[in-house]
């Protein structure tokens, strides 16, 4: 209750508060498991899109990964292999034990919540589904930029996956409706930066596009 | 004028030479100078170690959902529009549904007509026999950069019309309206019929409330009826007062995708009598049915006056708060419980000095807390222990007031949970006010010293990539405290002229005169990596003119 009160009441001091759509800020933009659903014997690997305070976004590997609250013995599915972290699709027998523990019907994908450490350090959580196969949604196509005019407002639009959501971010200008498929990009001063859109399909799948933009 | 009723003891403050410095003349900000209230510029009224939701705010006997406009500078009540009764603890059975009461009563029968303008609002007030109306029309432009408000302006209005039907019957129609542009508003009209004779007092009142917020609409139909019988003597007791009352609160909540009703009923009875010429006792029982959750609350008080200038009081009782905050009402929760014990002493030489002291202990159970998964339950408990000292002195043109409070208020989130401070625990607060008036000039100064409020020092979060949300990394809740706050406010009032009944005054109320920019609270960025300090208004001048007839 007190946190909600303080979110609605603030005094401006030296700097404006960072907004959720701002890219020029050390943060995890999205974590991707490729693929997000794996059948027994398949492998899923992680990467993450990170934003930085003084530089462009980067796609980075995971430093550490663990699934401490995994059902059954599925925590062993997460392991470091040579030079990266991956998840090995467990056998149907192990999945059946996990389904029993979680109360899931037979044949249902088992969600595995993986906690990740990334460069920074930054921390994230990603859910990978075990027991079936599914790929990430295709990356959206952006027709926005790279050259923009100062003082203009641009409409941004992508098709959100059914049951999914959209997140727009930028380090040049400001955004309105940044969690809607249709957003507005306001370029109020000259800048160089990026525009990012992240699509989530609501079932563990994620895709992103990074577009360089330049306004003068 | 503000009248204080500290539950046990009725304290009439001397007519104020001028509004307290730093309050801008706001009635609720003025009330918050009292020692039982947490000293803060946050838009909350937290009393005796409790949370804001433990305080019931009443307008003419019926509840209001909030006390301040979102700029936190102005409350719902325009200046001089209400008389405020503050009951911090251990009050009688005629009030309930919380642990503390702030009761706003419209109108005070004073003839007055004034207009006042300052950097944040224009106030118009008319008070005639039987009719009072006040409106404050405000704008947030002067607060731009100082307060983050969604609305560009605000309005508060209070009106009261009293019609004497016969020598014993009166009809009172009143209402309050408050809005922040299109962001939110509340309106509450009240109709009450009063009967007064030598032996009987009765009131029958009904009220409708509409509350409009971004995430919910609320409509309420409330009633209140009370009968009081007076008798000179019976069964060896004298000055008997028997009270019987009831209230109903029916609320309709309309959340997106979820509309439902909630019905509460309360009944009470009490008897007060003099056991001896200078000893008075009150015992009572209140029973509330909070949407089929029954709460029985016995209460008692003992008042003694060993000397004409000294009054002693002792009171105790059970109090319940229904889970009716907007974040609670959709959940299956039980009422919170509190047991109060309070003792007080008032010295008043009826001439120039009064000193009031109250010591209290509150045991709290079944507090609503949010667990690590975000689910609400009644697993919390806590205690509040403290002492308030208020004093006032007047000599010639000089006026002085002191408010001192010491508090320890702790919470446990579950039976084996670690102890932590209550969210609004303020171990120490001190206000010292001095005033001087002569002819056309009034000067005032106020020193505020107060412990900072607790906060949770988050240092990062885990990003849930699928939900696109952030869960803060665990740190012990409320394990840090904002800096000790100190502030001086100054006020000058000057009467330019008085002609033919019209008077023109100018005032400058210099809030935070030396620009203390210490944090009073903190707000976190969406990912908990950055912490922004919320500071007191820095050197804000409430300067304006007041013309009155």
Coordinates of C-alpha atoms in Angstrom, one line a residue, chain B residues 39-340:
Chain B
X39 CA 4.5 14.5 10.7
X40 CA 5.0 14.1 7.0
X41 CA 4.3 15.9 3.7
X42 CA 3.1 12.7 2.2
X43 CA -0.7 12.8 1.5
X44 CA -1.5 10.5 4.4
X45 CA -3.0 10.8 7.9
X46 CA -1.3 8.1 10.1
X47 CA -2.1 8.2 13.8
X48 CA -0.5 6.5 16.9
X49 CA 1.7 4.1 14.9
X50 CA -1.0 2.9 12.6
X51 CA -1.3 3.0 8.8
X52 CA -3.4 5.6 6.9
X53 CA -6.1 2.9 6.4
X54 CA -6.5 2.7 10.2
X55 CA -7.7 6.3 10.2
X56 CA -11.4 6.8 9.4
X57 CA -12.0 10.2 7.8
X58 CA -15.6 11.3 8.3
X59 CA -17.6 14.2 6.8
X60 CA -20.7 15.0 8.8
X61 CA -20.6 11.4 10.2
X62 CA -20.0 9.6 6.9
X63 CA -16.7 8.2 5.5
X64 CA -14.5 9.8 2.8
X65 CA -12.0 7.7 0.8
X66 CA -9.1 10.1 0.9
X67 CA -7.9 13.3 2.7
X68 CA -5.7 15.1 0.2
X69 CA -5.6 16.1 -3.3
X70 CA -2.9 14.4 -5.3
X71 CA -0.6 17.4 -5.0
X72 CA -0.5 16.6 -1.2
X73 CA -0.5 20.4 -0.5
X74 CA -4.3 20.8 -0.2
X75 CA -6.8 18.6 1.5
X76 CA -10.4 18.0 0.6
X77 CA -11.5 20.8 3.0
X78 CA -11.1 24.4 2.0
X79 CA -9.7 26.7 4.7
X80 CA -12.2 27.6 7.4
X81 CA -14.9 25.2 6.0
X82 CA -14.9 22.6 8.7
X83 CA -14.4 21.9 12.4
X84 CA -12.2 19.0 13.0
X85 CA -12.4 16.5 15.8
X86 CA -9.4 14.3 16.2
X87 CA -9.8 11.0 18.1
X88 CA -6.5 9.2 17.9
X89 CA -7.3 6.2 20.2
X90 CA -9.8 4.7 22.6
X91 CA -12.9 6.6 21.4
X92 CA -16.4 5.6 22.2
X93 CA -18.7 3.1 20.7
X94 CA -20.5 5.7 18.5
X95 CA -17.5 5.6 16.1
X96 CA -15.9 2.5 14.6
X97 CA -14.5 0.8 11.5
X98 CA -11.0 1.9 12.3
X99 CA -8.5 2.7 15.1
X100 CA -8.5 6.5 14.8
X101 CA -11.1 9.0 13.8
X102 CA -10.8 12.4 12.0
X103 CA -14.2 13.9 11.9
X104 CA -14.9 16.9 9.7
X105 CA -18.1 18.8 10.5
X106 CA -19.3 21.3 8.0
X107 CA -20.1 24.9 9.1
X108 CA -19.5 26.5 12.5
X109 CA -22.2 29.2 12.7
X110 CA -19.7 32.0 12.3
X111 CA -20.8 34.8 10.0
X112 CA -18.0 35.2 7.5
X113 CA -17.5 36.1 3.9
X114 CA -14.1 36.0 2.5
X115 CA -12.1 35.4 -0.7
X116 CA -8.5 34.2 -0.6
X117 CA -6.0 33.8 -3.4
X118 CA -2.5 32.3 -3.3
X119 CA -0.2 30.5 -5.7
X120 CA -2.1 27.2 -5.6
X121 CA -5.8 28.1 -5.3
X122 CA -8.6 30.6 -5.0
X123 CA -10.9 30.1 -2.0
X124 CA -14.4 31.6 -1.7
X125 CA -16.3 31.2 1.6
X126 CA -19.7 32.5 2.8
X127 CA -21.0 31.7 6.2
X128 CA -24.4 33.1 7.2
X129 CA -26.9 31.9 9.8
X130 CA -28.1 28.6 8.5
X131 CA -26.0 28.5 5.3
X132 CA -22.3 27.9 4.8
X133 CA -20.5 27.3 1.5
X134 CA -16.9 27.1 0.6
X135 CA -15.1 26.3 -2.6
X136 CA -11.4 26.1 -3.4
X137 CA -10.5 26.1 -7.1
X138 CA -6.9 25.1 -7.5
X139 CA -4.2 24.7 -10.1
X140 CA -1.0 22.7 -10.0
X141 CA 1.1 25.0 -12.3
X142 CA 3.0 26.5 -9.3
X143 CA 3.9 23.0 -8.2
X144 CA 5.3 21.9 -11.6
X145 CA 8.6 20.3 -11.0
X146 CA 7.9 20.0 -7.3
X147 CA 5.0 17.5 -7.4
X148 CA 4.2 14.9 -10.0
X149 CA 0.4 15.3 -10.6
X150 CA -1.7 13.8 -13.3
X151 CA -4.3 16.6 -13.2
X152 CA -3.6 20.2 -13.9
X153 CA -6.1 21.5 -11.3
X154 CA -8.3 20.5 -8.5
X155 CA -11.6 21.5 -6.8
X156 CA -12.9 21.2 -3.3
X157 CA -16.4 22.4 -2.3
X158 CA -18.4 22.1 0.9
X159 CA -21.9 23.4 1.6
X160 CA -24.2 23.2 4.5
X161 CA -27.8 24.4 5.0
X162 CA -29.4 24.2 8.4
X163 CA -33.2 24.7 8.7
X164 CA -34.8 24.9 12.1
X165 CA -38.2 23.3 11.6
X166 CA -39.4 23.7 15.2
X167 CA -37.6 24.6 18.4
X168 CA -36.6 21.0 18.7
X169 CA -36.3 19.7 15.2
X170 CA -33.7 20.7 12.6
X171 CA -33.0 19.6 9.1
X172 CA -29.4 19.7 7.9
X173 CA -28.4 19.3 4.3
X174 CA -24.7 19.2 3.6
X175 CA -22.3 17.9 1.0
X176 CA -18.7 17.7 -0.1
X177 CA -17.2 17.5 -3.6
X178 CA -13.6 17.0 -4.5
X179 CA -12.0 16.3 -7.8
X180 CA -8.6 16.2 -9.7
X181 CA -9.7 17.1 -13.2
X182 CA -10.7 13.9 -14.9
X183 CA -8.4 11.7 -12.9
X184 CA -10.7 11.1 -9.9
X185 CA -13.5 12.7 -7.9
X186 CA -15.7 12.0 -4.9
X187 CA -19.0 13.5 -3.9
X188 CA -21.0 12.9 -0.8
X189 CA -24.3 14.7 0.0
X190 CA -25.7 14.2 3.5
X191 CA -29.2 14.7 4.8
X192 CA -29.8 14.6 8.6
X193 CA -32.7 15.3 10.9
X194 CA -31.9 16.3 14.4
X195 CA -34.0 16.3 17.5
X196 CA -33.0 18.0 20.7
X197 CA -34.8 18.4 23.9
X198 CA -33.7 18.5 27.5
X199 CA -33.9 14.8 27.9
X200 CA -33.4 13.5 24.4
X201 CA -31.1 13.9 21.5
X202 CA -31.7 12.0 18.2
X203 CA -30.3 12.1 14.8
X204 CA -31.3 10.3 11.6
X205 CA -29.1 10.7 8.6
X206 CA -28.5 9.3 5.2
X207 CA -25.9 9.9 2.6
X208 CA -24.9 8.8 -0.8
X209 CA -21.3 8.6 -2.0
X210 CA -19.9 8.4 -5.5
X211 CA -16.2 7.7 -6.0
X212 CA -14.7 7.7 -9.4
X213 CA -11.1 6.5 -9.9
X214 CA -9.1 5.3 -12.9
X215 CA -9.5 1.6 -11.9
X216 CA -12.8 1.5 -10.0
X217 CA -16.1 3.2 -9.5
X218 CA -17.8 3.0 -6.1
X219 CA -21.3 4.0 -5.1
X220 CA -22.3 3.8 -1.4
X221 CA -25.6 4.3 0.4
X222 CA -25.0 4.9 4.1
X223 CA -27.3 5.6 7.0
X224 CA -26.8 6.5 10.6
X225 CA -29.3 6.8 13.5
X226 CA -28.6 7.6 17.1
X227 CA -30.7 8.2 20.2
X228 CA -29.3 9.7 23.4
X229 CA -31.3 9.8 26.6
X230 CA -30.3 12.0 29.5
X231 CA -31.3 11.6 33.1
X232 CA -30.4 13.5 36.3
X233 CA -30.1 10.5 38.5
X234 CA -30.8 6.8 38.7
X235 CA -29.6 3.9 40.9
X236 CA -27.3 6.1 42.8
X237 CA -25.7 7.5 39.7
X238 CA -26.0 11.0 38.4
X239 CA -25.9 12.8 35.0
X240 CA -26.7 9.6 33.1
X241 CA -26.4 9.4 29.4
X242 CA -27.7 6.4 27.5
X243 CA -26.8 6.0 23.9
X244 CA -28.2 3.7 21.2
X245 CA -27.3 3.8 17.6
X246 CA -26.9 2.0 14.3
X247 CA -25.2 2.6 11.0
X248 CA -25.3 0.8 7.6
X249 CA -22.8 1.0 4.9
X250 CA -23.7 -0.5 1.5
X251 CA -21.1 -0.2 -1.2
X252 CA -21.1 -1.2 -4.8
X253 CA -17.7 -1.6 -6.4
X254 CA -17.3 -1.7 -10.1
X255 CA -13.8 -2.9 -11.1
X256 CA -13.1 -3.8 -14.7
X257 CA -14.8 -7.2 -15.2
X258 CA -15.9 -7.4 -11.5
X259 CA -18.9 -5.7 -10.0
X260 CA -20.2 -6.6 -6.5
X261 CA -21.9 -5.3 -3.4
X262 CA -20.7 -5.2 0.2
X263 CA -23.0 -4.6 3.1
X264 CA -21.9 -3.6 6.6
X265 CA -24.1 -3.0 9.6
X266 CA -23.1 -1.7 13.0
X267 CA -25.1 -1.2 16.2
X268 CA -24.0 0.2 19.5
X269 CA -25.1 1.1 23.0
X270 CA -23.4 2.8 25.9
X271 CA -24.2 4.3 29.2
X272 CA -22.2 7.1 30.9
X273 CA -22.8 8.3 34.4
X274 CA -21.1 10.2 37.3
X275 CA -20.0 7.7 39.9
X276 CA -19.2 10.7 42.1
X277 CA -19.3 14.4 41.5
X278 CA -15.9 14.3 39.9
X279 CA -15.7 10.8 38.5
X280 CA -17.5 9.8 35.3
X281 CA -17.6 6.3 33.8
X282 CA -18.7 5.1 30.4
X283 CA -19.2 1.5 29.3
X284 CA -20.4 0.5 25.9
X285 CA -20.7 -2.3 23.4
X286 CA -20.4 -2.0 19.6
X287 CA -21.2 -4.9 17.3
X288 CA -20.4 -4.7 13.6
X289 CA -21.3 -7.1 10.9
X290 CA -18.8 -6.6 8.1
X291 CA -20.3 -8.4 5.2
X292 CA -21.2 -11.4 7.4
X293 CA -18.1 -11.2 9.6
X294 CA -19.4 -10.2 13.0
X295 CA -17.1 -8.2 15.4
X296 CA -18.0 -7.5 19.0
X297 CA -16.2 -4.6 20.5
X298 CA -16.6 -3.7 24.2
X299 CA -15.2 -0.3 25.3
X300 CA -15.0 1.6 28.6
X301 CA -13.6 4.9 29.9
X302 CA -13.1 6.5 33.3
X303 CA -12.8 10.3 33.7
X304 CA -11.8 12.0 36.9
X305 CA -11.3 15.6 37.9
X306 CA -9.4 15.7 41.2
X307 CA -9.0 19.5 40.7
X308 CA -10.9 22.0 38.6
X309 CA -7.8 22.5 36.5
X310 CA -6.8 18.8 36.1
X311 CA -8.7 16.1 34.3
X312 CA -7.5 12.4 34.3
X313 CA -8.8 9.7 32.0
X314 CA -8.3 6.0 31.4
X315 CA -9.9 4.2 28.5
X316 CA -9.7 0.8 26.8
X317 CA -11.6 -1.0 24.1
X318 CA -11.7 -3.3 21.1
X319 CA -11.7 -1.8 17.6
X320 CA -12.1 -3.4 14.2
X321 CA -11.3 -2.3 10.6
X322 CA -13.1 -3.9 7.7
X323 CA -11.0 -4.9 4.7
X324 CA -12.5 -2.2 2.4
X325 CA -9.5 -0.5 0.9
X326 CA -9.5 -0.8 -2.9
X327 CA -6.6 -3.2 -2.9
X328 CA -8.3 -5.4 -0.3
X329 CA -12.0 -5.4 -1.2
X330 CA -11.8 -8.1 -3.9
X331 CA -10.1 -10.6 -1.6
X332 CA -11.6 -12.8 1.1
X333 CA -10.2 -11.2 4.2
X334 CA -11.3 -10.8 7.8
X335 CA -11.4 -7.5 9.7
X336 CA -8.2 -6.3 11.4
X337 CA -8.4 -6.2 15.2
X338 CA -6.9 -3.7 17.6
X339 CA -7.1 -3.5 21.4
X340 CA -6.5 0.0 22.8

